Amino acid sequence: MMGIGLTVVQNDLQGIVSYAKGVSIGLINWLLLLLVIDFSLIPSMLLTLEYVEGILLRLLRSNII
């Protein structure tokens, strides 16, 4: 995982800038979807808020979604 950012070139960054609207929409939707999935676990699995918060942090760190 440490070497993933080493292959980024200037054209990649220019692509992010040129498609800034799509990138921002994608990031916002990713975070909203992550929250919806996370908070849907509370009633379905009868978890406490601390466990659900841990699941959210785990999903954010591992980039599952």
Coordinates of N, CA, C and O in Angstrom, one line a residue:
M1 N 0.8 -1.2 0.0 CA 0.0 0.0 0.0 C 0.9 1.3 0.0 O 0.4 2.3 -0.4
M2 N 2.1 1.2 0.4 CA 2.9 2.4 0.5 C 3.3 2.9 -0.8 O 3.5 4.1 -1.0
G3 N 3.4 2.1 -1.8 CA 3.8 2.5 -3.1 C 2.8 3.0 -4.1 O 3.1 3.3 -5.2
I4 N 1.5 3.0 -3.7 CA 0.4 3.4 -4.6 C 0.6 4.8 -5.0 O 0.5 5.1 -6.2
G5 N 0.9 5.8 -4.2 CA 1.1 7.2 -4.5 C 2.3 7.5 -5.3 O 2.4 8.6 -5.9
L6 N 3.2 6.5 -5.4 CA 4.5 6.8 -6.1 C 4.3 6.8 -7.6 O 5.1 7.3 -8.4
T7 N 3.2 6.3 -8.1 CA 3.0 6.2 -9.6 C 2.1 7.4 -10.1 O 1.8 7.4 -11.3
V8 N 1.8 8.3 -9.3 CA 1.0 9.5 -9.7 C 1.9 10.4 -10.5 O 3.0 10.8 -10.1
V9 N 1.4 10.8 -11.7 CA 2.1 11.7 -12.5 C 1.2 13.0 -12.7 O 0.1 13.1 -12.2
Q10 N 1.8 14.0 -13.3 CA 1.1 15.3 -13.4 C -0.2 15.2 -14.2 O -1.1 15.9 -13.9
N11 N -0.2 14.3 -15.2 CA -1.5 14.1 -16.0 C -2.6 13.6 -15.1 O -3.8 14.0 -15.3
D12 N -2.3 12.8 -14.1 CA -3.4 12.3 -13.1 C -3.9 13.5 -12.4 O -5.2 13.6 -12.2
L13 N -3.1 14.4 -11.9 CA -3.6 15.5 -11.1 C -4.3 16.5 -12.0 O -5.3 17.1 -11.6
Q14 N -3.9 16.7 -13.3 CA -4.6 17.5 -14.2 C -6.0 16.9 -14.5 O -7.0 17.7 -14.7
G15 N -6.1 15.6 -14.5 CA -7.4 15.0 -14.7 C -8.4 15.2 -13.6 O -9.6 15.4 -13.8
I16 N -7.8 15.3 -12.4 CA -8.7 15.6 -11.2 C -9.2 17.0 -11.3 O -10.3 17.3 -11.0
V17 N -8.3 17.9 -11.7 CA -8.7 19.3 -11.8 C -9.7 19.5 -12.9 O -10.7 20.2 -12.8
S18 N -9.5 18.8 -14.0 CA -10.4 19.0 -15.2 C -11.8 18.4 -14.9 O -12.8 18.8 -15.5
Y19 N -11.8 17.4 -14.1 CA -13.1 16.7 -13.8 C -13.4 16.9 -12.3 O -13.9 16.0 -11.6
A20 N -13.2 18.2 -11.8 CA -13.4 18.5 -10.4 C -14.9 18.2 -10.0 O -15.1 17.8 -8.9
K21 N -15.8 18.5 -10.8 CA -17.2 18.3 -10.5 C -17.5 16.9 -10.3 O -18.1 16.5 -9.3
G22 N -17.1 16.0 -11.2 CA -17.3 14.6 -11.0 C -16.6 14.0 -9.8 O -17.1 13.1 -9.1
V23 N -15.4 14.4 -9.6 CA -14.6 14.0 -8.4 C -15.3 14.4 -7.1 O -15.4 13.5 -6.2
S24 N -15.7 15.6 -7.0 CA -16.4 16.1 -5.8 C -17.7 15.3 -5.6 O -18.0 15.0 -4.5
I25 N -18.5 15.1 -6.7 CA -19.8 14.4 -6.5 C -19.5 13.0 -6.1 O -20.2 12.4 -5.2
G26 N -18.5 12.3 -6.6 CA -18.1 11.0 -6.3 C -17.7 10.9 -4.8 O -18.1 9.9 -4.1
L27 N -16.9 11.8 -4.3 CA -16.4 11.8 -2.9 C -17.6 12.0 -2.0 O -17.7 11.3 -0.9
I28 N -18.5 12.9 -2.3 CA -19.6 13.2 -1.4 C -20.5 12.0 -1.4 O -21.0 11.6 -0.3
N29 N -20.8 11.4 -2.5 CA -21.7 10.2 -2.6 C -21.1 9.1 -1.8 O -21.8 8.3 -1.2
W30 N -19.7 8.9 -1.9 CA -19.1 7.8 -1.3 C -19.2 8.0 0.3 O -19.5 7.0 1.0
L31 N -19.0 9.2 0.8 CA -19.2 9.4 2.2 C -20.6 9.3 2.7 O -20.9 8.7 3.7
L32 N -21.6 9.8 1.9 CA -23.0 9.6 2.3 C -23.4 8.2 2.3 O -24.1 7.7 3.2
L33 N -23.0 7.4 1.2 CA -23.3 6.0 1.2 C -22.7 5.2 2.3 O -23.3 4.4 2.9
L34 N -21.5 5.6 2.7 CA -20.8 5.0 3.8 C -21.6 5.2 5.1 O -21.8 4.3 5.9
L35 N -22.1 6.4 5.3 CA -22.8 6.7 6.5 C -24.2 6.0 6.5 O -24.6 5.6 7.6
V36 N -24.8 5.9 5.4 CA -26.1 5.2 5.3 C -25.9 3.8 5.7 O -26.7 3.2 6.4
I37 N -24.9 3.1 5.1 CA -24.7 1.7 5.4 C -24.3 1.6 6.9 O -24.8 0.6 7.6
D38 N -23.5 2.5 7.4 CA -23.1 2.4 8.8 C -24.2 2.5 9.7 O -24.4 1.7 10.6
F39 N -25.1 3.5 9.6 CA -26.1 3.7 10.5 C -27.3 2.8 10.3 O -28.2 2.7 11.1
S40 N -27.3 2.1 9.2 CA -28.3 1.0 9.0 C -28.0 -0.2 9.8 O -28.8 -1.1 10.0
L41 N -26.7 -0.3 10.2 CA -26.3 -1.5 11.0 C -26.8 -1.4 12.4 O -26.9 -2.4 13.1
I42 N -27.1 -0.2 12.9 CA -27.5 0.0 14.3 C -28.7 -0.8 14.6 O -28.7 -1.6 15.5
P43 N -29.9 -0.6 13.9 CA -31.1 -1.4 14.3 C -31.0 -2.8 13.8 O -31.6 -3.7 14.4
S44 N -30.3 -3.1 12.7 CA -30.4 -4.4 12.1 C -29.5 -5.4 12.9 O -29.9 -6.6 13.0
M45 N -28.4 -5.0 13.5 CA -27.6 -5.9 14.2 C -27.6 -5.6 15.7 O -26.8 -6.3 16.5
L46 N -28.4 -4.7 16.1 CA -28.5 -4.3 17.6 C -27.1 -4.0 18.2 O -26.8 -4.5 19.2
L47 N -26.4 -3.2 17.5 CA -25.0 -2.8 17.9 C -25.1 -1.5 18.7 O -26.0 -0.6 18.4
T48 N -24.2 -1.3 19.6 CA -24.2 0.0 20.2 C -23.5 1.0 19.3 O -22.8 0.6 18.3
L49 N -23.6 2.3 19.6 CA -23.0 3.3 18.8 C -21.5 3.2 18.7 O -20.9 3.5 17.6
E50 N -20.9 2.8 19.7 CA -19.4 2.7 19.7 C -19.0 1.6 18.7 O -18.0 1.8 18.0
Y51 N -19.7 0.5 18.6 CA -19.3 -0.5 17.7 C -19.5 -0.1 16.2 O -18.7 -0.3 15.4
V52 N -20.6 0.7 16.0 CA -20.9 1.1 14.7 C -19.9 2.2 14.3 O -19.4 2.2 13.1
E53 N -19.5 3.0 15.2 CA -18.4 4.0 14.9 C -17.1 3.3 14.5 O -16.4 3.7 13.6
G54 N -16.8 2.2 15.2 CA -15.6 1.4 14.9 C -15.7 0.8 13.5 O -14.7 0.8 12.7
I55 N -16.9 0.3 13.1 CA -17.1 -0.2 11.8 C -16.9 0.9 10.7 O -16.3 0.6 9.7
L56 N -17.4 2.1 11.0 CA -17.3 3.2 10.1 C -15.8 3.5 9.9 O -15.4 3.7 8.7
L57 N -15.1 3.6 11.0 CA -13.7 3.9 10.8 C -12.9 2.8 10.1 O -12.0 3.1 9.3
R58 N -13.3 1.6 10.3 CA -12.6 0.5 9.6 C -12.9 0.5 8.1 O -12.0 0.3 7.3
L59 N -14.2 0.8 7.8 CA -14.5 0.9 6.3 C -13.8 2.1 5.7 O -13.3 2.0 4.6
L60 N -13.6 3.2 6.4 CA -12.9 4.4 5.8 C -11.5 4.0 5.6 O -10.9 4.4 4.6
R61 N -10.9 3.3 6.5 CA -9.4 3.0 6.5 C -9.1 2.0 5.4 O -8.1 2.1 4.7
S62 N -10.0 1.0 5.2 CA -9.7 -0.1 4.3 C -10.2 0.2 2.9 O -10.0 -0.6 2.0
N63 N -11.0 1.3 2.7 CA -11.5 1.6 1.4 C -12.4 0.5 0.8 O -12.3 0.2 -0.4
I64 N -13.2 -0.1 1.6 CA -14.0 -1.2 1.1 C -15.1 -0.6 0.1 O -15.4 -1.2 -0.9
I65 N -15.6 0.5 0.5 CA -16.7 1.1 -0.3 C -16.1 2.2 -1.1 O -15.3 3.0 -0.7

